[in-house]
Amino acid sequence: MKRLVTLALAALAGVCAAPASATDFSWSGFGTVGVAVSDRDYRYQRFIDRDGTAKRDTVFGAQLDARFSPQWSATVQATLAPAINSDSRWAVTPSWAFVAWRPDDDWLLRLGKMRVPLYLYSQTMDLGQTHDMARLPIEMYSITPTSDFTGINVSRSWPTSTGELTLDAYHGIASTSARYWTRDGVAPVIAPGQRYVDVDVRASGLVATLREPDRLMRLGVHAVRTSQTHGGQLPVTYPRVELAPGLGYYQVNNAIPGPGAPTVGAIHNIIVTAGAEQAFGDGWRITGEFARNFQRDTDFASSTYGGYVALFRQLDRFTPYVSLSELKATHGPMNWYRRLTENPLPEQIPGATQINQAQRIAAEGIWVADQRSIALGTSYALTSNSKLKAEWLHTHVGAVSRLIDTPPGQASPRDTNLNVFSLNYSFVF
Amino acid sequence: MKLIARWLCATALLLLGATAVFAADGDAIVIIGHPGLPPIDAVMVERLYTGRAIEVAGTPVTVVNATLGSASRRRFLAAWLKLDDDKYGAYWTVRRHIGKGAPPRELGTTAEIVEFVRATPGAIGYIEWGELKPGMNVIGRP
């Protein structure tokens, strides 16, 4: 991959050597200022609680495009938003930094950092002005910690009568952070609260996209390999240690007595995504997306299915909408979450507190979710380049939701509802 | 006398009508290209100005637009792309931010467009019919 980046830089240096007068520079800016407040004390989606927050949806970005010739160009985009590895800091992150070579109408080769077309609106998810929902449904748009990869993307396009069909093949790597929430921690080793684990992600994918004035369709298959940056091992399963008939625990780490837990250095996911947006007459439009995340290396890593369907009706400057979305983990991880949290050892047994705490933390490391939402909202086009949006989101949490930060000492919210009210202003120029 | 008056009125109306037609033709937008570029049809114009094509008959091309909000740009978008400025801008906002290139360069005056097209191999622009001068390579007519 280093060679790839070196090649990209060499190509960039080559095209930058073109006469400055022949280079066409253009730039654009975009942003969203958003506030969201819920009717719950606990935090949802990192930041949203009863106190309200501007951190969930606010983002600012700028993009510079340099066209050296009809075939050669380069793009750099950076965004300012809450950091992906901290709940308190903001960070400037390069989303795009690539060189593009387009030898003819049909082929496009890009080298560098890009946002891959994982979801229907992956590449424009930071551009609130380009869509009408106040927030793209988390049940769909949270299946991976990032969709920004450094690597290569080859596109082949075929013109249709009013648009184009594109096939994208990509391969890339990303260094990012996976966020875990620890309710109680284990003093003094692990503090309660958010915990970020650095991970390396390697992804390859094949995505077909049909883009026409009234229609957008996308079908993708992505192979993702994830490992911990600092070489940490990932558990495959937790052996059961029986202390007496019907009484026992799971050996969640090798500091706890037991036969030893098998581990792997990396996990592999296959993610299949499908999405479509279709406009009908009289301002009606429907959008739907679905993702299935397969994982078979361990009993615990992300293995989910999620999606949503949304209906829009444009009425002059207003576009009201309703969306229904759902995210569920498969039975395997859900069953493990229950085993680790619902049958603690009696406190009278020596060492039970430590074992129960360790099991709790192990459960919190499992990517589980069981939730569905309905959102009612509207966008209002202030100008052709800016939108105001308002939304009421009602989420039902079933067995558990990893998107909720359970306060220390409290039971994890389950079989409950929460409401989120959002107001956003998005612009592009 | 009445016959002469009627004839004069009819002639005047005919001349007014002809002037109106001429004015409409003068406002029509034509596509001009660097010398040597072959004629192109409306579909190709639409593909070039939406970034879905970058070459004409194997020659790499660079298209230029009139500035945002100008009358000639409005007429070009309406006649050739069946779009208005807002929809065209929205299209390029998405295309730019999915990493598929930036919108065409904008030039402020007809003279700048004509000069750019004349001086730049593979350049394509548009001007009003009434601005055409002898020697220009008209590659697209309404």
XYZ file of C-alpha atoms in Angstrom:
571
model
C 0.000 0.000 0.000
C 2.927 2.305 0.669
C 3.964 1.767 -2.940
C 0.462 2.744 -4.007
C 0.605 5.963 -2.036
C 4.088 6.676 -3.401
C 2.769 6.094 -6.909
C -0.118 8.449 -6.236
C 2.216 11.128 -4.938
C 4.500 10.676 -7.933
C 1.533 11.001 -10.262
C 0.392 14.086 -8.374
C 3.873 15.583 -8.635
C 3.874 14.840 -12.343
C 0.585 16.517 -13.033
C 1.451 19.422 -10.765
C 4.440 20.024 -12.990
C 1.986 21.108 -15.688
C 2.013 24.843 -16.353
C 0.006 26.671 -13.721
C -1.890 28.527 -16.426
C -3.193 25.208 -17.761
C -4.532 24.162 -14.360
C -8.105 24.976 -13.511
C -8.653 25.282 -9.769
C -12.095 25.409 -8.223
C -13.270 24.966 -4.691
C -16.480 24.570 -2.784
C -17.553 24.648 0.830
C -20.363 22.966 2.705
C -21.627 22.518 6.183
C -24.383 21.682 8.579
C -25.142 23.334 11.857
C -27.433 21.001 13.743
C -28.851 20.659 17.198
C -30.508 17.564 18.602
C -32.141 16.874 21.934
C -33.727 13.723 23.337
C -36.094 12.986 26.190
C -33.579 10.699 27.958
C -30.726 11.267 30.369
C -28.447 8.730 28.712
C -26.545 9.533 25.559
C -27.615 8.145 22.214
C -25.413 8.117 19.098
C -22.476 9.402 21.188
C -23.871 12.845 21.954
C -27.659 13.133 22.054
C -29.282 13.414 25.471
C -31.758 15.531 27.376
C -29.312 18.445 27.543
C -29.151 18.731 23.753
C -26.074 18.822 21.574
C -24.676 20.447 18.474
C -22.028 17.759 18.094
C -24.062 14.983 16.528
C -24.824 16.653 13.212
C -22.583 19.695 12.896
C -19.902 19.443 10.238
C -18.027 21.886 8.038
C -16.070 20.997 4.937
C -14.190 22.364 1.980
C -13.121 20.765 -1.254
C -10.488 21.850 -3.746
C -10.508 20.443 -7.260
C -7.592 20.930 -9.627
C -8.029 20.014 -13.283
C -4.701 19.716 -15.051
C -6.142 18.491 -18.340
C -9.345 16.753 -19.463
C -7.775 13.465 -18.308
C -5.920 14.431 -15.141
C -7.290 15.988 -11.982
C -6.815 15.988 -8.242
C -9.244 16.504 -5.375
C -8.727 17.317 -1.728
C -11.564 17.520 0.775
C -11.332 18.120 4.502
C -14.018 18.240 7.146
C -14.196 19.699 10.625
C -16.369 17.598 12.916
C -16.220 15.822 16.288
C -13.205 13.497 16.236
C -13.816 9.837 15.477
C -11.572 8.842 18.398
C -12.745 11.245 21.081
C -16.075 12.411 22.437
C -14.685 15.778 23.473
C -12.375 16.922 20.679
C -13.106 18.261 17.225
C -10.797 17.315 14.396
C -10.008 18.277 10.831
C -10.037 15.079 8.779
C -9.148 14.638 5.116
C -12.043 12.780 3.516
C -10.716 12.951 -0.012
C -7.163 13.300 -1.287
C -6.791 11.613 -4.614
C -5.417 11.902 -8.116
C -7.770 10.939 -10.930
C -6.907 9.787 -14.412
C -9.667 9.474 -16.961
C -8.190 8.069 -20.175
C -11.518 8.280 -21.999
C -15.226 8.792 -21.418
C -15.755 5.388 -19.880
C -12.837 4.714 -17.554
C -11.802 6.533 -14.390
C -8.872 5.549 -12.202
C -8.449 7.188 -8.796
C -5.546 6.786 -6.444
C -5.413 8.156 -2.912
C -7.910 8.663 -0.122
C -11.555 8.300 -1.102
C -14.943 7.648 0.384
C -16.104 4.392 -1.111
C -19.718 3.987 -2.296
C -20.765 1.814 0.609
C -24.222 3.316 1.092
C -26.526 5.076 -1.338
C -25.405 8.470 0.019
C -21.955 7.550 1.378
C -20.072 10.117 -0.606
C -22.465 12.967 0.150
C -23.389 12.045 3.704
C -21.602 15.140 5.033
C -23.464 17.350 2.555
C -26.779 17.810 4.272
C -27.896 20.199 1.559
C -28.032 17.355 -0.971
C -30.643 15.324 0.865
C -33.843 16.025 2.752
C -33.545 13.921 5.890
C -32.212 15.715 8.943
C -30.032 12.699 9.634
C -29.466 9.656 7.479
C -30.897 6.664 9.398
C -28.358 5.375 11.914
C -29.777 1.887 11.547
C -28.207 1.842 8.078
C -25.388 4.342 8.290
C -23.536 2.789 11.224
C -22.621 -0.645 9.925
C -18.937 0.275 9.568
C -16.848 2.737 11.594
C -15.623 4.401 8.397
C -16.116 4.402 4.648
C -12.984 6.457 3.936
C -10.179 4.356 2.505
C -6.751 4.992 1.016
C -6.218 2.929 -2.065
C -7.323 2.541 -5.631
C -10.708 2.840 -7.286
C -11.370 1.857 -10.892
C -14.671 2.916 -12.467
C -16.180 1.843 -15.748
C -19.231 3.752 -16.967
C -21.818 2.969 -19.596
C -24.136 5.730 -20.783
C -27.864 5.115 -20.504
C -30.533 7.146 -22.264
C -30.594 9.805 -19.526
C -27.735 8.940 -17.187
C -25.059 6.377 -16.628
C -24.405 2.973 -15.153
C -21.114 2.742 -13.278
C -19.225 -0.226 -11.948
C -16.694 0.635 -9.229
C -13.999 -1.750 -8.052
C -11.885 -0.618 -5.137
C -9.259 -1.797 -2.714
C -8.009 0.231 0.209
C -6.957 0.483 3.814
C -8.047 2.688 6.686
C -6.795 3.346 10.172
C -9.709 4.292 12.332
C -11.153 3.826 15.801
C -13.891 1.587 17.096
C -15.857 3.036 19.984
C -16.932 0.942 22.960
C -18.940 2.078 25.923
C -18.052 0.618 29.306
C -20.783 1.111 31.870
C -18.893 0.340 35.033
C -15.305 -0.365 34.060
C -12.933 -2.333 36.264
C -11.126 -0.075 38.711
C -8.326 0.764 38.413
C -7.632 -0.939 35.066
C -10.510 0.213 32.901
C -12.323 3.465 33.554
C -16.058 3.631 32.905
C -17.156 5.565 29.850
C -16.145 5.613 26.231
C -13.160 3.608 25.093
C -11.585 3.882 21.676
C -9.659 1.010 20.134
C -7.472 1.753 17.117
C -8.203 -0.634 14.270
C -6.808 -1.228 10.804
C -9.345 -1.970 8.146
C -8.619 -3.410 4.719
C -11.502 -3.428 2.270
C -12.213 -4.458 -1.293
C -15.474 -4.050 -3.066
C -17.495 -4.088 -6.210
C -20.351 -1.590 -6.567
C -22.809 -1.036 -9.400
C -24.580 2.332 -9.515
C -27.298 3.517 -11.873
C -27.642 7.289 -11.764
C -30.433 8.958 -13.742
C -32.430 12.144 -13.170
C -35.334 10.332 -11.487
C -33.542 7.244 -10.253
C -30.544 6.193 -8.203
C -29.833 2.506 -7.651
C -26.842 0.857 -6.033
C -25.799 -2.707 -5.353
C -22.519 -3.476 -3.615
C -20.481 -6.328 -2.201
C -17.646 -5.467 0.164
C -15.036 -7.703 1.773
C -13.617 -6.144 4.932
C -10.744 -7.340 7.114
C -10.375 -5.710 10.527
C -7.547 -6.070 13.018
C -6.394 -4.148 16.051
C -3.671 -1.650 15.186
C -1.396 -2.681 18.026
C -1.692 -6.397 17.358
C -4.307 -7.279 19.943
C -6.006 -10.624 19.577
C -9.749 -10.999 19.143
C -11.643 -13.759 20.964
C -13.243 -16.465 18.845
C -15.451 -17.798 21.604
C -15.527 -17.915 25.418
C -15.161 -21.366 27.046
C -17.619 -22.221 29.774
C -16.121 -22.989 33.173
C -18.486 -25.003 35.369
C -18.084 -24.541 39.135
C -21.052 -26.736 40.020
C -24.046 -28.087 38.136
C -25.774 -25.024 36.667
C -23.244 -22.668 38.165
C -20.352 -21.307 36.191
C -18.927 -18.508 34.116
C -17.336 -17.799 30.765
C -13.613 -17.346 30.542
C -13.572 -13.969 28.761
C -9.837 -13.414 29.153
C -6.821 -15.445 30.129
C -6.465 -13.703 33.507
C -9.537 -15.648 34.595
C -9.127 -19.339 35.401
C -10.144 -21.659 32.588
C -8.918 -23.703 29.653
C -7.938 -20.650 27.603
C -9.943 -18.650 25.103
C -9.105 -19.126 21.406
C -8.281 -15.931 19.532
C -7.675 -14.655 16.013
C -5.640 -11.717 14.764
C -8.280 -10.396 12.371
C -11.914 -10.786 11.492
C -13.454 -10.795 8.043
C -16.820 -9.355 7.125
C -18.753 -9.592 3.897
C -21.155 -6.674 3.581
C -23.882 -6.696 0.955
C -25.716 -3.430 0.346
C -28.605 -2.532 -1.902
C -30.305 0.818 -2.244
C -32.664 2.654 -4.536
C -34.196 6.090 -4.837
C -37.043 6.532 -7.283
C -38.904 9.743 -8.061
C -42.511 9.588 -9.209
C -44.734 12.319 -10.528
C -46.206 15.134 -8.485
C -43.192 15.448 -6.176
C -43.345 11.932 -4.697
C -40.128 10.046 -4.086
C -39.254 6.842 -2.261
C -35.887 5.684 -0.984
C -34.833 2.396 0.540
C -31.571 0.790 1.584
C -30.649 -2.537 3.072
C -27.364 -3.916 4.371
C -26.431 -7.384 5.538
C -23.179 -7.745 7.396
C -21.861 -11.338 7.514
C -19.082 -12.368 9.902
C -18.054 -15.922 10.689
C -14.597 -15.725 12.298
C -15.816 -15.189 15.844
C -18.993 -15.450 17.856
C -18.971 -11.763 18.737
C -18.002 -9.365 15.968
C -20.493 -7.338 13.981
C -23.057 -9.525 12.274
C -26.129 -7.472 11.529
C -28.870 -6.598 9.134
C -30.337 -3.150 8.834
C -32.103 -0.822 6.511
C -34.793 1.749 6.034
C -37.471 2.978 3.694
C -38.409 6.645 3.370
C -41.187 8.439 1.529
C -40.882 12.074 0.450
C -43.277 14.561 -1.094
C -41.957 17.844 -2.425
C -44.429 20.680 -1.970
C -42.834 23.810 -3.366
C -39.976 24.574 -0.941
C -41.070 22.015 1.651
C -40.209 18.324 1.414
C -41.872 16.452 4.262
C -40.906 12.831 4.781
C -41.465 9.762 6.865
C -38.935 6.983 7.324
C -38.956 3.572 8.972
C -35.674 1.907 9.845
C -34.424 -1.138 11.709
C -31.109 -2.577 12.865
C -30.691 -6.028 14.377
C -27.762 -8.188 15.314
C -28.020 -11.846 14.409
C -28.915 -14.466 17.025
C -25.325 -15.520 17.718
C -23.975 -12.239 19.105
C -27.316 -11.482 20.792
C -27.276 -14.812 22.608
C -23.723 -14.224 23.762
C -24.659 -10.771 25.051
C -27.445 -12.338 27.111
C -25.241 -15.159 28.449
C -22.607 -12.703 29.614
C -24.950 -10.183 31.220
C -27.963 -12.080 32.498
C -26.417 -14.826 34.650
C -23.771 -13.312 36.919
C -22.047 -15.432 39.510
C -23.431 -15.064 43.035
C -21.395 -12.451 44.887
C -20.712 -14.935 47.710
C -18.306 -16.850 45.482
C -14.732 -15.587 45.854
C -13.683 -13.571 42.824
C -17.250 -13.333 41.533
C -17.179 -9.530 41.374
C -14.123 -9.482 39.138
C -15.486 -12.254 36.924
C -18.850 -10.547 36.581
C -17.165 -7.235 35.732
C -14.972 -8.944 33.136
C -18.016 -10.656 31.609
C -19.859 -7.350 31.504
C -16.968 -5.682 29.672
C -16.723 -8.596 27.269
C -20.460 -8.222 26.557
C -19.994 -4.520 25.937
C -17.438 -5.397 23.296
C -20.021 -7.310 21.269
C -21.602 -5.349 18.448
C -25.259 -5.838 19.281
C -28.306 -3.845 18.401
C -32.003 -4.449 18.344
C -33.827 -1.276 17.503
C -36.246 0.293 15.059
C -37.181 3.901 14.398
C -39.759 6.066 12.761
C -38.865 9.601 11.734
C -41.159 12.403 10.663
C -39.560 15.517 9.315
C -39.317 18.103 6.628
C -36.722 20.065 4.777
C -37.306 23.618 3.642
C -35.237 24.969 0.760
C -34.268 28.473 1.826
C -32.316 28.914 -1.408
C -31.032 26.532 -4.060
C -27.911 26.130 -1.907
C -29.293 25.912 1.615
C -31.873 23.943 3.537
C -33.467 24.073 6.933
C -34.598 20.728 8.345
C -36.617 19.605 11.331
C -37.248 16.044 12.479
C -38.910 14.044 15.205
C -37.337 10.611 15.631
C -38.944 7.910 17.712
C -36.746 4.890 18.431
C -37.797 1.666 20.064
C -34.995 -0.314 21.704
C -35.670 -4.018 22.049
C -33.160 -6.269 23.816
C -30.254 -3.820 23.639
C -28.692 -1.073 21.549
C -24.992 -0.503 21.316
C -25.767 3.063 20.238
C -26.837 3.890 23.810
C -24.349 4.824 26.545
C -25.691 3.236 29.713
C -24.850 5.384 32.770
C -22.735 3.682 35.485
C -24.673 1.447 37.800
C -27.898 1.547 35.777
C -29.508 -1.281 33.878
C -29.030 -1.174 30.126
C -32.113 0.382 28.519
C -34.251 -2.333 26.953
C -37.850 -2.573 25.766
C -38.032 1.184 25.893
C -38.583 4.183 23.621
C -36.772 7.440 23.135
C -37.531 10.571 21.159
C -35.053 12.847 19.421
C -35.871 16.284 18.064
C -33.458 17.756 15.519
C -33.102 21.087 13.773
C -30.460 21.520 11.074
C -29.270 24.197 8.710
C -27.228 22.896 5.763
C -25.518 24.851 3.040
C -23.174 24.424 0.117
C -21.397 26.995 -2.009
C -56.340 54.550 -50.781
C -57.769 52.011 -48.368
C -56.064 49.278 -50.315
C -52.705 51.078 -50.061
C -53.225 51.588 -46.314
C -54.029 47.917 -45.848
C -50.975 46.949 -47.874
C -48.767 49.260 -45.766
C -50.185 47.831 -42.535
C -49.656 44.300 -43.733
C -46.082 45.098 -44.788
C -45.389 46.752 -41.416
C -46.757 43.739 -39.539
C -44.722 41.398 -41.697
C -41.559 43.405 -41.026
C -42.283 43.465 -37.280
C -42.807 39.727 -37.362
C -39.621 39.178 -39.300
C -37.725 41.337 -36.830
C -39.144 39.292 -33.962
C -38.089 36.061 -35.637
C -34.638 37.486 -36.316
C -34.357 38.560 -32.677
C -35.270 35.075 -31.555
C -32.661 33.569 -33.847
C -30.096 36.089 -32.646
C -30.696 34.967 -29.072
C -30.428 31.292 -29.916
C -27.387 29.538 -28.487
C -24.885 27.864 -30.758
C -22.006 25.634 -29.761
C -18.569 26.674 -30.958
C -15.448 24.556 -30.933
C -11.747 24.889 -31.473
C -10.869 24.685 -35.177
C -10.917 21.106 -36.345
C -13.502 19.763 -33.883
C -16.333 17.967 -35.703
C -20.052 18.748 -35.292
C -21.752 17.270 -32.228
C -25.387 16.534 -31.474
C -27.515 17.578 -28.496
C -26.897 14.308 -26.670
C -23.149 14.834 -26.823
C -23.517 18.455 -25.669
C -25.526 17.246 -22.688
C -22.945 14.545 -21.875
C -20.048 17.004 -22.127
C -21.650 19.649 -19.929
C -22.638 17.099 -17.296
C -19.139 15.645 -17.142
C -20.172 12.253 -18.488
C -17.981 12.682 -21.571
C -14.586 14.294 -21.979
C -13.806 13.600 -25.607
C -15.262 14.162 -29.042
C -14.292 11.734 -31.780
C -11.293 10.664 -29.730
C -10.099 14.219 -29.032
C -10.001 15.276 -25.350
C -12.110 18.388 -24.907
C -12.496 21.161 -22.349
C -15.919 22.751 -22.108
C -16.528 26.206 -20.672
C -19.672 27.800 -19.316
C -20.899 31.365 -19.167
C -21.088 32.722 -15.625
C -23.809 31.658 -13.230
C -27.003 33.619 -13.736
C -26.078 35.069 -17.129
C -28.763 35.188 -19.811
C -26.784 33.122 -22.288
C -26.177 30.402 -19.681
C -29.861 30.286 -18.786
C -30.813 29.975 -22.440
C -28.126 27.345 -23.055
C -29.233 25.199 -20.123
C -32.888 25.471 -21.072
C -32.376 24.765 -24.767
C -29.627 22.172 -24.717
C -29.836 20.450 -21.320
C -33.502 21.067 -20.433
C -32.394 22.271 -17.013
C -32.402 25.496 -15.056
C -29.425 26.910 -13.167
C -30.606 25.499 -9.834
C -30.971 21.948 -11.111
C -27.713 22.146 -13.026
C -25.957 23.423 -9.904
C -27.521 20.687 -7.769
C -26.372 18.069 -10.281
C -22.782 19.311 -10.110
C -22.857 19.634 -6.321
C -23.469 15.902 -6.097
C -21.138 14.943 -8.944
C -18.293 17.023 -7.516
C -18.708 15.550 -4.061
C -18.837 11.951 -5.206
C -15.386 12.554 -6.663
C -16.420 12.584 -10.315
C -14.918 15.942 -11.259
C -15.645 19.642 -11.007
C -18.109 21.676 -13.072
C -16.856 23.364 -16.254
C -14.820 26.522 -15.917
C -16.882 29.719 -16.122
C -15.900 32.665 -18.286
C -17.406 36.096 -17.801
C -17.996 37.418 -21.316
C -18.661 36.171 -24.803
C -15.318 37.621 -25.887
C -13.534 35.512 -23.251
C -15.346 32.374 -24.358
C -14.562 33.032 -28.012
C -10.901 33.706 -27.236
C -10.600 30.616 -24.989
C -12.140 28.388 -27.642
C -9.918 29.870 -30.341
C -6.714 29.534 -28.335
C -7.239 26.209 -26.543
C -7.019 22.929 -28.449
C -10.133 20.850 -27.777
C -12.073 23.756 -26.246
C -15.852 23.992 -26.585
C -18.129 26.856 -25.567
C -21.400 28.481 -26.470
C -22.445 31.928 -27.569
C -25.545 33.626 -28.903
C -26.228 33.270 -32.583
C -25.983 37.019 -33.025
C -22.406 36.986 -31.667
C -21.135 34.648 -34.375
C -18.238 35.966 -36.442
C -16.832 34.647 -39.701
C -14.288 31.900 -39.230
C -15.774 30.493 -36.019
C -16.214 26.717 -35.940
C -19.888 26.166 -35.182
C -20.217 22.539 -34.070
C -23.751 22.605 -32.689
C -26.886 24.417 -33.806
C -30.315 24.382 -32.154
